[in-house]
Amino acid sequence: MSSEKEKKGTLNRRDFLKALSAIGGAAVISSGCSPEPLDKLVSYAVPPDDVIPGVPNYYSTALPSSPVGASIVVKVREGRAIFISGNPLDPISNGGVSSESQASLQGLYDPDRIKQPLFKNNRGDLSAISWTSALDILTKKLNEKNENIYIITDNTTGTLDKLLDRFSSKIGAKRIKYETFSYEHIARANESSFGKRIIPTYKIDEANYLLSFGVDFLETWLSPQEYGFRFSKMHELKKGSKGKFVQIEPKLTLTGAKADDWVPAKPSTNLYLALGIINYIKKNKLNKKSVPSTFKNLSDYTLEKTSKITGISTESIKQIAVDFASSKSAIALAGGISAADENQYKTVLAINILNHITGNLDKYDFENHYLISNASSYSDMIKFKEDAASGKVDLLISYNANPVYSLPSSLEVKKAFDKIPYKVSFSSSLDETSELSDLILPDLHPLEQWGDYEGKKNLRYIIQPAMKPLYGNLSIGDSILSTFNNIEPKDNKIEQNTYLEFLKNSWATLYTGKSFNTFWNNAVKNGGVFDQLESKTSLNFNSKEEFVVVSKDDSSSKLNLFITPSYKFYDGRGANKTWLQELPDLLTTTVWDSWVEINSKLAEKLNIIEGDFIDIETDFGKVTTQAYLSSAMRPDTISISLGQGHTSYGRYAKDRGVNPVNLLNGNSVGDSGNLNWATNNVKINKTGNWEKLVKVQNSFSQDNRAIAQTIALSEVVSHGHDDDHHGGHHERDMYREYDYFIHKWGMNIDLDKCTGCGACVTACYSENNIPVVGKEQVGNGRHMSWLTLERFQTEEDDYLGSVRVDTRVIPQLCQHCENAPCEPVCPVFATYHNPEGINVMVYSRCVGTRYCSNNCSYKVRRFNWFKYEMPEPLNMQLNPDVTVRSRGIMEKCNFCLQRITAAKDIAKDEDRKLRDGEVVTACQSVCGSDAIVFGDLNEPNSKISKVVEDKRSYKLLAELNTRPSVSYLKKIEWDKA
Amino acid sequence: MSENKKILAIYSYMDLLIDTIKELRSKGFEDIRAFSPVPSHEIEDALDKGYEPSKVKYFTLCGAILGACVGAAFTVLTSLDWPIVTSAKPIVSVPPYMIIIFECMILIGGLSTFLGLIINSRLRKNVDPIHYDDRFSNDKFGILVTFDNADFEQVEHILRDFGSEELKLDGEILKEKVVEPEPLEEATEEPPTQEKPTEEKESDS
Amino acid sequence: MSQIAEADKYSNLNKTVMNMLTRPSFGWWSIFIVDLIFLAFGIYCFIYQVYTGLGVAGYSHPVLWGVYITDFVFWVGIAHSGTLISAVLFLFRAKFRMSIYRIAEAMTVFAVATAGLFPIIHLGRPWNFYWLLPYPNQRGLWVNFDSPLLWDVFAVSTYATISTVFFFIGMIPDIAAIRDTVVGKTKKVLYSVLSLGWKGSNWEWSTYTRAYFYFACFATPLVISVHSVVSWDFAMANTPGWHTTIFPPYFVAGAIFSGLAMVITLCIPLRKIFKLEDYITMENFEGMSKMIILTSCIVFYAYLIEFFVAWYSGNKYEYDQFLYRATGDYAFFYWTMMFCNGIVPHALWFKKIRNNLVILFIISLLINIGMWFERFNIIVISLSKEFEPGSWGLYKPSWVELGITVGSFAWFFMFFLIFVRTLPALSIAEIKEILPVPRKNGGSNHE
């Protein structure tokens, strides 16, 4: 096998080290020890000099995850990747990284991952074969006479894209870059508006008024990391003011929860609302530039009419129009997936107009546009399906694309696939599409292979192996290269015989400066080349198109279906990761399953209660799932989240929840030719079955207890000083204060910055070996998360008459109280206060009386009810610095004690004091919006000491005088006029 | 040269027992022990300057004091031995220790009282089973007189006169006077024969 | 007892007691076997729990104490009246205790033996229970004397020891009596050993009565302290509904209340089966009923004052907690408790009811149920709704917990059934004290 690999030119250890030994600094590569689990500890005979047992190595690399990829830093211990944090050098993510990206570790160690090539034998089931024979079969297949070959991949970029192009041109294949969420409508609208068929960067951080027409830019839209960061800059308190964010959507989403004004408009009426606003601006001469005549009957859209169509009060519309037009710098966003209705194209066009006439096009940055616009159009996919169905396709090569799952079942894609005589897949997991294949050459995981990714223009990420491949597989690049030269015609050759060489070669074309090696090494070290250009071109809206928009008569009797992409699973590719399955959905706190969100008033009418199984039926499909009642959505709308409902794709994803795409008519497309995600003809009825809906949080009301606090903007900027935020009452203490003579660790969380994306929760799981307990146990109230995002909600009437939903998110973790109630009640000192102010758990000493949790005012302690096993090789992800807890003991957040110790060791080695900000907790390390501050409260001018003095700072349940070391900054609310 | 004798006299009635005791003591026989199925103050009074009061209270007192000290020492010393701070409280926090001290006091105090009971009642001044009758735990009373051999007759007379229905000398029933086998019947028939002048008995022996 | 001749009363009493110790009847065996079956099930449940994990119990965040601790407090409560009746009433020279205190003490000992199991059963790692004991070890670890749980360890173990010794001391003369009448060599030897060679001489009696008096003096504060300590398990926590100063008296009263009810529950059938009407008289039940009324009033007052304080303190958390108790998810349990402990006992104001053993028996059962619910309410309801709304949750006992609870009753009754067949269930010596002393010249009874 290894000689095989030599010939095929994959990396064995020697080349690996050779190739990488050049790379200095932070990027020394470890491949020294094998990642297979060892039964007994064996020390190195000849230790590789770049691996010090117990000392982690960090590699900057990237994940080629749609739509823009993620630049990450991987923590590797003794040859195993164990933790992923964001790459601080990456200009767009600000060092943040999403839960989904972190969970790719579980993709790497996925127990259901394909371990070697599979071949469909004559009995029709897939059996393992060797790479040699697999590649031979592939070559043979490609050399056969194939009329019609399709290569379906996700939106590949950079070198791999080049390679695939060459490959397809050589074998004469049609390429389809299939993306479930293609941004076709935006690209085409921009083509019409500005003659650029691309998707710009929207510099929302430069705006102080953000109007989003159902764009979930904090969840899945383009780059949630980038927009999360930009949004936090736009929304943060600066110079006594902050940006205002208005979200228009029929159902509250995670993004909408951050909105200062949340406007529940009827689904798929965004266009009319936009026209109404434009019209009002025009009528009242609020526009800076003249209104183009694109929409001929613009003047029809009076406030009244718009209000009638959209279901928003005229005051609201007027207010929005005035605010938008009058604000110094505003921007409107459109083109969200969930809002991609039949008018998706015109909507974006209208929004471009809106931004144009208010002179806000300067925030469109076409220099650094997103390459997701290269994705094939939906019609291409339909075309392919037609071909396949009519038996015109002889060979299909698929990679990272799962159309069988993500296309509406009404298209009968599976049937079409069965018509294809031979299907080859490079997928590394058996999803709905790859399981139909006749030959599977499992790709390596991005953390195991070389590559690059360019999700955004001039933002080239380098993908470098963080560890030796788990199973001796080949990356898609190497598989293709190793067949390429054996395919007729032989003359068209690629000289490089490893993908790494090919990669370097393709990068050689774009390097500047002296030696390629220095350039390359720096690129690898930094995780890529990031040169974002300044946008200079001043845009002008010059669409020649003209429309007459007639608003469809709203048959209010009909129920709208609002499908939201999942910020955990994206389009469903995350569903096989336990961390994501167990990460509670922020607003419903449901886990491990689907649910249909129904307005509580409507539910009352149909006497549906939470947990009822509901049939949701359209002319094209029917799904049955449990009801979740929400008051933060329109009564004429029900909503289902994407991502679940896999019929395959591993033990964790299979047969879990429902896939709402199957309710859609695959053939109904919007005016951009892209799939129409909206449907307004849904019937729901009770099946009569009921089951407790598995949620983490039972009460969303704060019950008038000041848990998640807010403060009015005027109050923040006013100079009066309130002193309730220090918490605790020293005069009430019976004993004298404990003296923390070296450090006193403290944390502060800014509720105004926190978006509730849940990255910190996942980080905590991966750093602290927190067990995943599964649906049933979560249902029993036994989720183990040390850090939970609690969501509270109140509805009150808006000053605009519509309901104002006040949603507050507060990350709840061990508060490390100085007067910790949990400590004195433990009979065996299993939890006590360490001299640095951390409330530590001594797992080995705990006998499990659970008194500490009963006496914890914040209920942040978690008990191991069982021994939670994790199937191999998932256990390889476990952090060796953290005990894996046995059953029958208590556990909780310990401020990442192991990280503190590590930082101290480094400081000690360098014979200096700890620097402020040197200790970074896991949750902090992944937070893109810098909501978490951690540091030493004994250090008078550390960041934490300063921030706790902030006027907004407060402590939870301060009246109990537990005196927590964790403090929060109140969320800033706009004063209610 | 004289040796001691022990006679055990059995009664059905407490008042007879009391009278006998009084009589014996008036005759100067002080070494008397009474048996009864119930604790009786009358008997104690009758034997008033019989024995010094029980020592058991000293056991109790010492036990209690010892217990308290043990409790205090234990809590304080172990805390100092493994000094761990919980919720900013001092290592030695006295109020909670009071409870431990109290419990230790009760525990050791109680146990030493038990010890005192055993030591005082059984190990000292033990009674030879020969001088015991099973019926004492049921419905009979009895006295055990220890006296000089020389006074044998006199004691026997007194006992008989005061209505003892059975005399035992080292376990042997004194067959001096015919006694019905089953004592229970006798108890009820005995009275008439009781009223004889004492002189006759004396002459008989 | 008029039908018995004055002189025969003593021997008659001995006879009665001896009769209870004769060879067990079929009825006794059948009850015993059934009892053992339940016990076996309880043991199975516990093994299953240890093997699988504490998760098989119904615990659900944030309610991390449930039925087990409820059982613990319940049994400790039961354990209280025994020592109360024997010690406190002894000091008060209450006559009506004489004939029932042995049963009560036995109940105490067995109840403590049952209660002691639960702190271990409810542990996450029961095999490490001995870590709660301060024993010297090479790791130099000690225990945390600040923890109420450790006070429990000391209080309950002390209470177990003292009440057992007390129980035994009280029996010495009676065991001697059995020794003197029992037939069969082994039994003879056994009882001789247990009797510590008791002869009933005046010296023994005088020491004995003094020792017994001192013991009573120790036992009385102990009774008070133990349940106060148990109540501190809750009162020392900051949980709304737990954190209150009235808990110690409230718990002690409750304990005596439930304990007396249990004594009645045991005495009535015992009296019937063994025909003890001569000794366990209506006077006894009268006395206990009156004490039940008293303690019931105290407990009921505590229930009400809790509400008043919750309202008067202006403490939102406290207020919400009690509102929740009365109207929330567990309202049924709450009102059952109120009915059984607050309303039912007041029927005993009427002599007719006090003297009707059937009704009395039913009432005593109701009180036992009510008191179990009281502990359940205090523990579970308080925990399920604490300070932090985001963490609120409900708790539902699982079959394992109920199985172990049933098993604990079986465990208790097993001891009791063995007891009535092997040891004097009536205190011979003390009952004789209240019987007229046999006198030749019919002199008046001084006792």
PDB file of N, CA, C and O in Angstrom, chain A residues 698 703 705 781-782 790 825-827 844-851 854-855 857 859 861-862 887 959, chain C residues 50 54-55 57 59-61 64-65 122 124-125 131 142 144 147 233 238 316-317 320 386-388 392:
ATOM      1  N   ASN A 698     -37.201  25.543  29.296  1.00  0.00           N
ATOM      2  CA  ASN A 698     -38.647  25.367  29.437  1.00  0.00           C
ATOM      3  C   ASN A 698     -39.392  26.682  29.586  1.00  0.00           C
ATOM      4  O   ASN A 698     -40.536  26.785  29.187  1.00  0.00           O
ATOM      5  N   ASP A 703     -39.835  36.226  34.007  1.00  0.00           N
ATOM      6  CA  ASP A 703     -40.614  36.273  35.229  1.00  0.00           C
ATOM      7  C   ASP A 703     -40.201  37.480  36.083  1.00  0.00           C
ATOM      8  O   ASP A 703     -40.034  37.361  37.301  1.00  0.00           O
ATOM      9  N   ARG A 705     -37.480  38.810  36.542  1.00  0.00           N
ATOM     10  CA  ARG A 705     -36.203  38.725  37.244  1.00  0.00           C
ATOM     11  C   ARG A 705     -35.139  39.265  36.297  1.00  0.00           C
ATOM     12  O   ARG A 705     -35.125  38.930  35.127  1.00  0.00           O
ATOM     13  N   GLY A 781     -33.838  16.491  30.513  1.00  0.00           N
ATOM     14  CA  GLY A 781     -33.180  17.630  31.172  1.00  0.00           C
ATOM     15  C   GLY A 781     -31.780  17.299  31.617  1.00  0.00           C
ATOM     16  O   GLY A 781     -31.366  17.666  32.712  1.00  0.00           O
ATOM     17  N   ARG A 782     -31.041  16.576  30.792  1.00  0.00           N
ATOM     18  CA  ARG A 782     -29.703  16.171  31.215  1.00  0.00           C
ATOM     19  C   ARG A 782     -28.636  16.559  30.214  1.00  0.00           C
ATOM     20  O   ARG A 782     -27.623  15.865  30.075  1.00  0.00           O
ATOM     21  N   GLU A 790     -29.015  31.120  27.073  1.00  0.00           N
ATOM     22  CA  GLU A 790     -30.410  31.205  27.493  1.00  0.00           C
ATOM     23  C   GLU A 790     -31.074  32.339  26.744  1.00  0.00           C
ATOM     24  O   GLU A 790     -30.491  33.397  26.561  1.00  0.00           O
ATOM     25  N   VAL A 825     -21.178  23.305  50.814  1.00  0.00           N
ATOM     26  CA  VAL A 825     -22.112  22.206  51.061  1.00  0.00           C
ATOM     27  C   VAL A 825     -21.560  20.860  50.611  1.00  0.00           C
ATOM     28  O   VAL A 825     -22.150  19.826  50.887  1.00  0.00           O
ATOM     29  N   CYS A 826     -20.420  20.865  49.928  1.00  0.00           N
ATOM     30  CA  CYS A 826     -19.867  19.585  49.504  1.00  0.00           C
ATOM     31  C   CYS A 826     -19.192  18.899  50.686  1.00  0.00           C
ATOM     32  O   CYS A 826     -18.280  19.467  51.277  1.00  0.00           O
ATOM     33  N   PRO A 827     -19.651  17.689  51.033  1.00  0.00           N
ATOM     34  CA  PRO A 827     -19.091  17.050  52.228  1.00  0.00           C
ATOM     35  C   PRO A 827     -17.640  16.618  52.065  1.00  0.00           C
ATOM     36  O   PRO A 827     -16.959  16.372  53.056  1.00  0.00           O
ATOM     37  N   SER A 844     -12.194  13.495  40.712  1.00  0.00           N
ATOM     38  CA  SER A 844     -11.880  12.207  41.327  1.00  0.00           C
ATOM     39  C   SER A 844     -12.384  12.147  42.770  1.00  0.00           C
ATOM     40  O   SER A 844     -12.550  11.081  43.325  1.00  0.00           O
ATOM     41  N   ARG A 845     -12.634  13.306  43.367  1.00  0.00           N
ATOM     42  CA  ARG A 845     -13.056  13.313  44.761  1.00  0.00           C
ATOM     43  C   ARG A 845     -14.577  13.290  44.881  1.00  0.00           C
ATOM     44  O   ARG A 845     -15.120  12.952  45.924  1.00  0.00           O
ATOM     45  N   CYS A 846     -15.265  13.646  43.826  1.00  0.00           N
ATOM     46  CA  CYS A 846     -16.720  13.805  43.892  1.00  0.00           C
ATOM     47  C   CYS A 846     -17.402  12.455  44.108  1.00  0.00           C
ATOM     48  O   CYS A 846     -17.085  11.478  43.451  1.00  0.00           O
ATOM     49  N   VAL A 847     -18.328  12.421  45.072  1.00  0.00           N
ATOM     50  CA  VAL A 847     -19.092  11.192  45.283  1.00  0.00           C
ATOM     51  C   VAL A 847     -20.502  11.311  44.707  1.00  0.00           C
ATOM     52  O   VAL A 847     -21.226  10.331  44.634  1.00  0.00           O
ATOM     53  N   GLY A 848     -20.872  12.511  44.329  1.00  0.00           N
ATOM     54  CA  GLY A 848     -22.156  12.680  43.655  1.00  0.00           C
ATOM     55  C   GLY A 848     -23.343  12.875  44.571  1.00  0.00           C
ATOM     56  O   GLY A 848     -24.393  12.292  44.359  1.00  0.00           O
ATOM     57  N   THR A 849     -23.188  13.731  45.580  1.00  0.00           N
ATOM     58  CA  THR A 849     -24.363  14.044  46.401  1.00  0.00           C
ATOM     59  C   THR A 849     -25.265  15.045  45.680  1.00  0.00           C
ATOM     60  O   THR A 849     -26.421  15.196  46.044  1.00  0.00           O
ATOM     61  N   ARG A 850     -24.693  15.764  44.712  1.00  0.00           N
ATOM     62  CA  ARG A 850     -25.422  16.737  43.893  1.00  0.00           C
ATOM     63  C   ARG A 850     -25.955  17.918  44.717  1.00  0.00           C
ATOM     64  O   ARG A 850     -26.764  18.700  44.236  1.00  0.00           O
ATOM     65  N   TYR A 851     -25.490  18.041  45.938  1.00  0.00           N
ATOM     66  CA  TYR A 851     -25.917  19.159  46.777  1.00  0.00           C
ATOM     67  C   TYR A 851     -25.449  20.468  46.150  1.00  0.00           C
ATOM     68  O   TYR A 851     -26.174  21.471  46.134  1.00  0.00           O
ATOM     69  N   ASN A 854     -27.860  21.693  43.674  1.00  0.00           N
ATOM     70  CA  ASN A 854     -29.088  22.181  44.314  1.00  0.00           C
ATOM     71  C   ASN A 854     -28.888  23.557  44.904  1.00  0.00           C
ATOM     72  O   ASN A 854     -29.812  24.356  44.971  1.00  0.00           O
ATOM     73  N   ASN A 855     -27.664  23.817  45.352  1.00  0.00           N
ATOM     74  CA  ASN A 855     -27.418  25.074  46.034  1.00  0.00           C
ATOM     75  C   ASN A 855     -26.855  26.132  45.106  1.00  0.00           C
ATOM     76  O   ASN A 855     -26.529  27.222  45.537  1.00  0.00           O
ATOM     77  N   SER A 857     -27.122  28.961  42.588  1.00  0.00           N
ATOM     78  CA  SER A 857     -28.204  29.886  42.244  1.00  0.00           C
ATOM     79  C   SER A 857     -28.376  30.023  40.748  1.00  0.00           C
ATOM     80  O   SER A 857     -29.402  30.489  40.288  1.00  0.00           O
ATOM     81  N   LYS A 859     -27.625  27.441  38.508  1.00  0.00           N
ATOM     82  CA  LYS A 859     -27.924  26.130  37.915  1.00  0.00           C
ATOM     83  C   LYS A 859     -27.055  25.860  36.685  1.00  0.00           C
ATOM     84  O   LYS A 859     -27.552  25.588  35.601  1.00  0.00           O
ATOM     85  N   ARG A 861     -24.343  23.748  36.963  1.00  0.00           N
ATOM     86  CA  ARG A 861     -23.588  22.506  37.158  1.00  0.00           C
ATOM     87  C   ARG A 861     -24.274  21.370  36.431  1.00  0.00           C
ATOM     88  O   ARG A 861     -25.487  21.358  36.300  1.00  0.00           O
ATOM     89  N   ARG A 862     -23.467  20.462  35.930  1.00  0.00           N
ATOM     90  CA  ARG A 862     -24.001  19.343  35.146  1.00  0.00           C
ATOM     91  C   ARG A 862     -23.556  18.044  35.779  1.00  0.00           C
ATOM     92  O   ARG A 862     -22.420  17.928  36.224  1.00  0.00           O
ATOM     93  N   ARG A 887     -18.970   8.370  35.285  1.00  0.00           N
ATOM     94  CA  ARG A 887     -20.374   8.544  35.652  1.00  0.00           C
ATOM     95  C   ARG A 887     -20.497   8.815  37.145  1.00  0.00           C
ATOM     96  O   ARG A 887     -19.649   8.420  37.936  1.00  0.00           O
ATOM     97  N   GLU A 959     -28.110  40.443  44.194  1.00  0.00           N
ATOM     98  CA  GLU A 959     -28.706  40.598  45.534  1.00  0.00           C
ATOM     99  C   GLU A 959     -28.435  39.384  46.416  1.00  0.00           C
ATOM    100  O   GLU A 959     -28.530  39.448  47.632  1.00  0.00           O
TER     101      GLU A 959
ATOM    102  N   VAL C  50     -27.151   0.943  40.313  1.00  0.00           N
ATOM    103  CA  VAL C  50     -25.698   1.024  40.452  1.00  0.00           C
ATOM    104  C   VAL C  50     -25.040   0.578  39.149  1.00  0.00           C
ATOM    105  O   VAL C  50     -24.068   1.171  38.686  1.00  0.00           O
ATOM    106  N   LEU C  54     -27.063   6.481  37.800  1.00  0.00           N
ATOM    107  CA  LEU C  54     -28.129   7.152  38.541  1.00  0.00           C
ATOM    108  C   LEU C  54     -29.199   7.686  37.590  1.00  0.00           C
ATOM    109  O   LEU C  54     -30.295   8.049  38.002  1.00  0.00           O
ATOM    110  N   GLY C  55     -28.857   7.716  36.299  1.00  0.00           N
ATOM    111  CA  GLY C  55     -29.819   8.229  35.315  1.00  0.00           C
ATOM    112  C   GLY C  55     -31.113   7.454  35.271  1.00  0.00           C
ATOM    113  O   GLY C  55     -32.117   7.953  34.776  1.00  0.00           O
ATOM    114  N   ALA C  57     -32.925   6.835  37.630  1.00  0.00           N
ATOM    115  CA  ALA C  57     -33.886   7.569  38.462  1.00  0.00           C
ATOM    116  C   ALA C  57     -34.420   8.747  37.654  1.00  0.00           C
ATOM    117  O   ALA C  57     -33.860   9.116  36.645  1.00  0.00           O
ATOM    118  N   TYR C  59     -34.412  11.851  37.965  1.00  0.00           N
ATOM    119  CA  TYR C  59     -33.841  13.186  38.135  1.00  0.00           C
ATOM    120  C   TYR C  59     -33.793  13.940  36.821  1.00  0.00           C
ATOM    121  O   TYR C  59     -33.556  13.366  35.770  1.00  0.00           O
ATOM    122  N   SER C  60     -34.034  15.228  36.913  1.00  0.00           N
ATOM    123  CA  SER C  60     -34.005  16.061  35.726  1.00  0.00           C
ATOM    124  C   SER C  60     -33.541  17.444  36.152  1.00  0.00           C
ATOM    125  O   SER C  60     -34.087  18.000  37.097  1.00  0.00           O
ATOM    126  N   HIS C  61     -32.518  17.937  35.477  1.00  0.00           N
ATOM    127  CA  HIS C  61     -32.019  19.262  35.802  1.00  0.00           C
ATOM    128  C   HIS C  61     -33.194  20.236  35.862  1.00  0.00           C
ATOM    129  O   HIS C  61     -34.019  20.221  34.969  1.00  0.00           O
ATOM    130  N   LEU C  64     -32.239  17.867  41.444  1.00  0.00           N
ATOM    131  CA  LEU C  64     -31.238  16.823  41.599  1.00  0.00           C
ATOM    132  C   LEU C  64     -31.383  16.045  42.899  1.00  0.00           C
ATOM    133  O   LEU C  64     -30.577  15.172  43.195  1.00  0.00           O
ATOM    134  N   TRP C  65     -32.394  16.386  43.656  1.00  0.00           N
ATOM    135  CA  TRP C  65     -32.784  15.529  44.772  1.00  0.00           C
ATOM    136  C   TRP C  65     -34.246  15.192  44.579  1.00  0.00           C
ATOM    137  O   TRP C  65     -35.019  16.019  44.103  1.00  0.00           O
ATOM    138  N   HIS C 122     -28.670   7.341  47.148  1.00  0.00           N
ATOM    139  CA  HIS C 122     -28.857   8.473  46.238  1.00  0.00           C
ATOM    140  C   HIS C 122     -27.525   9.010  45.706  1.00  0.00           C
ATOM    141  O   HIS C 122     -27.513   9.912  44.876  1.00  0.00           O
ATOM    142  N   GLY C 124     -24.127   9.484  43.566  1.00  0.00           N
ATOM    143  CA  GLY C 124     -23.757   9.182  42.179  1.00  0.00           C
ATOM    144  C   GLY C 124     -22.779   8.023  42.128  1.00  0.00           C
ATOM    145  O   GLY C 124     -22.788   7.225  41.202  1.00  0.00           O
ATOM    146  N   ARG C 125     -21.915   7.956  43.127  1.00  0.00           N
ATOM    147  CA  ARG C 125     -20.948   6.866  43.189  1.00  0.00           C
ATOM    148  C   ARG C 125     -21.056   6.197  44.562  1.00  0.00           C
ATOM    149  O   ARG C 125     -20.217   6.407  45.440  1.00  0.00           O
ATOM    150  N   TRP C 131     -16.209   7.844  51.724  1.00  0.00           N
ATOM    151  CA  TRP C 131     -15.431   9.086  51.664  1.00  0.00           C
ATOM    152  C   TRP C 131     -16.054  10.161  52.522  1.00  0.00           C
ATOM    153  O   TRP C 131     -15.413  11.151  52.874  1.00  0.00           O
ATOM    154  N   TRP C 142      -9.405  14.957  54.190  1.00  0.00           N
ATOM    155  CA  TRP C 142     -10.403  14.959  55.248  1.00  0.00           C
ATOM    156  C   TRP C 142     -11.721  15.421  54.679  1.00  0.00           C
ATOM    157  O   TRP C 142     -11.830  15.692  53.479  1.00  0.00           O
ATOM    158  N   ASN C 144     -15.386  17.855  54.855  1.00  0.00           N
ATOM    159  CA  ASN C 144     -15.732  19.257  55.025  1.00  0.00           C
ATOM    160  C   ASN C 144     -16.792  19.402  56.110  1.00  0.00           C
ATOM    161  O   ASN C 144     -17.968  19.128  55.881  1.00  0.00           O
ATOM    162  N   SER C 147     -20.213  21.219  55.795  1.00  0.00           N
ATOM    163  CA  SER C 147     -21.312  20.734  54.970  1.00  0.00           C
ATOM    164  C   SER C 147     -22.403  20.094  55.810  1.00  0.00           C
ATOM    165  O   SER C 147     -22.146  19.171  56.581  1.00  0.00           O
ATOM    166  N   ASP C 233     -30.071  20.510  56.220  1.00  0.00           N
ATOM    167  CA  ASP C 233     -29.731  20.145  54.835  1.00  0.00           C
ATOM    168  C   ASP C 233     -30.399  21.113  53.874  1.00  0.00           C
ATOM    169  O   ASP C 233     -29.874  21.446  52.826  1.00  0.00           O
ATOM    170  N   ASN C 238     -29.389  28.103  49.894  1.00  0.00           N
ATOM    171  CA  ASN C 238     -30.010  29.409  49.628  1.00  0.00           C
ATOM    172  C   ASN C 238     -31.244  29.286  48.737  1.00  0.00           C
ATOM    173  O   ASN C 238     -31.790  30.269  48.279  1.00  0.00           O
ATOM    174  N   LYS C 316     -39.098  38.301  46.276  1.00  0.00           N
ATOM    175  CA  LYS C 316     -39.826  37.833  45.095  1.00  0.00           C
ATOM    176  C   LYS C 316     -39.675  36.331  44.906  1.00  0.00           C
ATOM    177  O   LYS C 316     -40.625  35.601  44.657  1.00  0.00           O
ATOM    178  N   TYR C 317     -38.430  35.861  45.063  1.00  0.00           N
ATOM    179  CA  TYR C 317     -38.160  34.439  44.799  1.00  0.00           C
ATOM    180  C   TYR C 317     -38.972  33.575  45.748  1.00  0.00           C
ATOM    181  O   TYR C 317     -39.615  32.602  45.351  1.00  0.00           O
ATOM    182  N   ASP C 320     -42.750  33.816  44.820  1.00  0.00           N
ATOM    183  CA  ASP C 320     -43.069  32.995  43.642  1.00  0.00           C
ATOM    184  C   ASP C 320     -43.073  31.521  44.001  1.00  0.00           C
ATOM    185  O   ASP C 320     -43.948  30.768  43.603  1.00  0.00           O
ATOM    186  N   GLU C 386     -36.259  27.690  40.799  1.00  0.00           N
ATOM    187  CA  GLU C 386     -35.367  28.488  41.625  1.00  0.00           C
ATOM    188  C   GLU C 386     -35.195  29.881  41.054  1.00  0.00           C
ATOM    189  O   GLU C 386     -36.048  30.380  40.343  1.00  0.00           O
ATOM    190  N   PHE C 387     -34.030  30.456  41.285  1.00  0.00           N
ATOM    191  CA  PHE C 387     -33.812  31.852  40.909  1.00  0.00           C
ATOM    192  C   PHE C 387     -33.873  32.076  39.405  1.00  0.00           C
ATOM    193  O   PHE C 387     -34.388  33.064  38.940  1.00  0.00           O
ATOM    194  N   GLU C 388     -33.335  31.134  38.642  1.00  0.00           N
ATOM    195  CA  GLU C 388     -32.955  31.423  37.272  1.00  0.00           C
ATOM    196  C   GLU C 388     -33.975  30.813  36.317  1.00  0.00           C
ATOM    197  O   GLU C 388     -33.959  29.607  36.083  1.00  0.00           O
ATOM    198  N   TRP C 392     -35.501  26.362  34.799  1.00  0.00           N
ATOM    199  CA  TRP C 392     -36.602  25.673  35.448  1.00  0.00           C
ATOM    200  C   TRP C 392     -36.909  24.361  34.753  1.00  0.00           C
ATOM    201  O   TRP C 392     -36.789  24.233  33.540  1.00  0.00           O
TER     202      TRP C 392
END
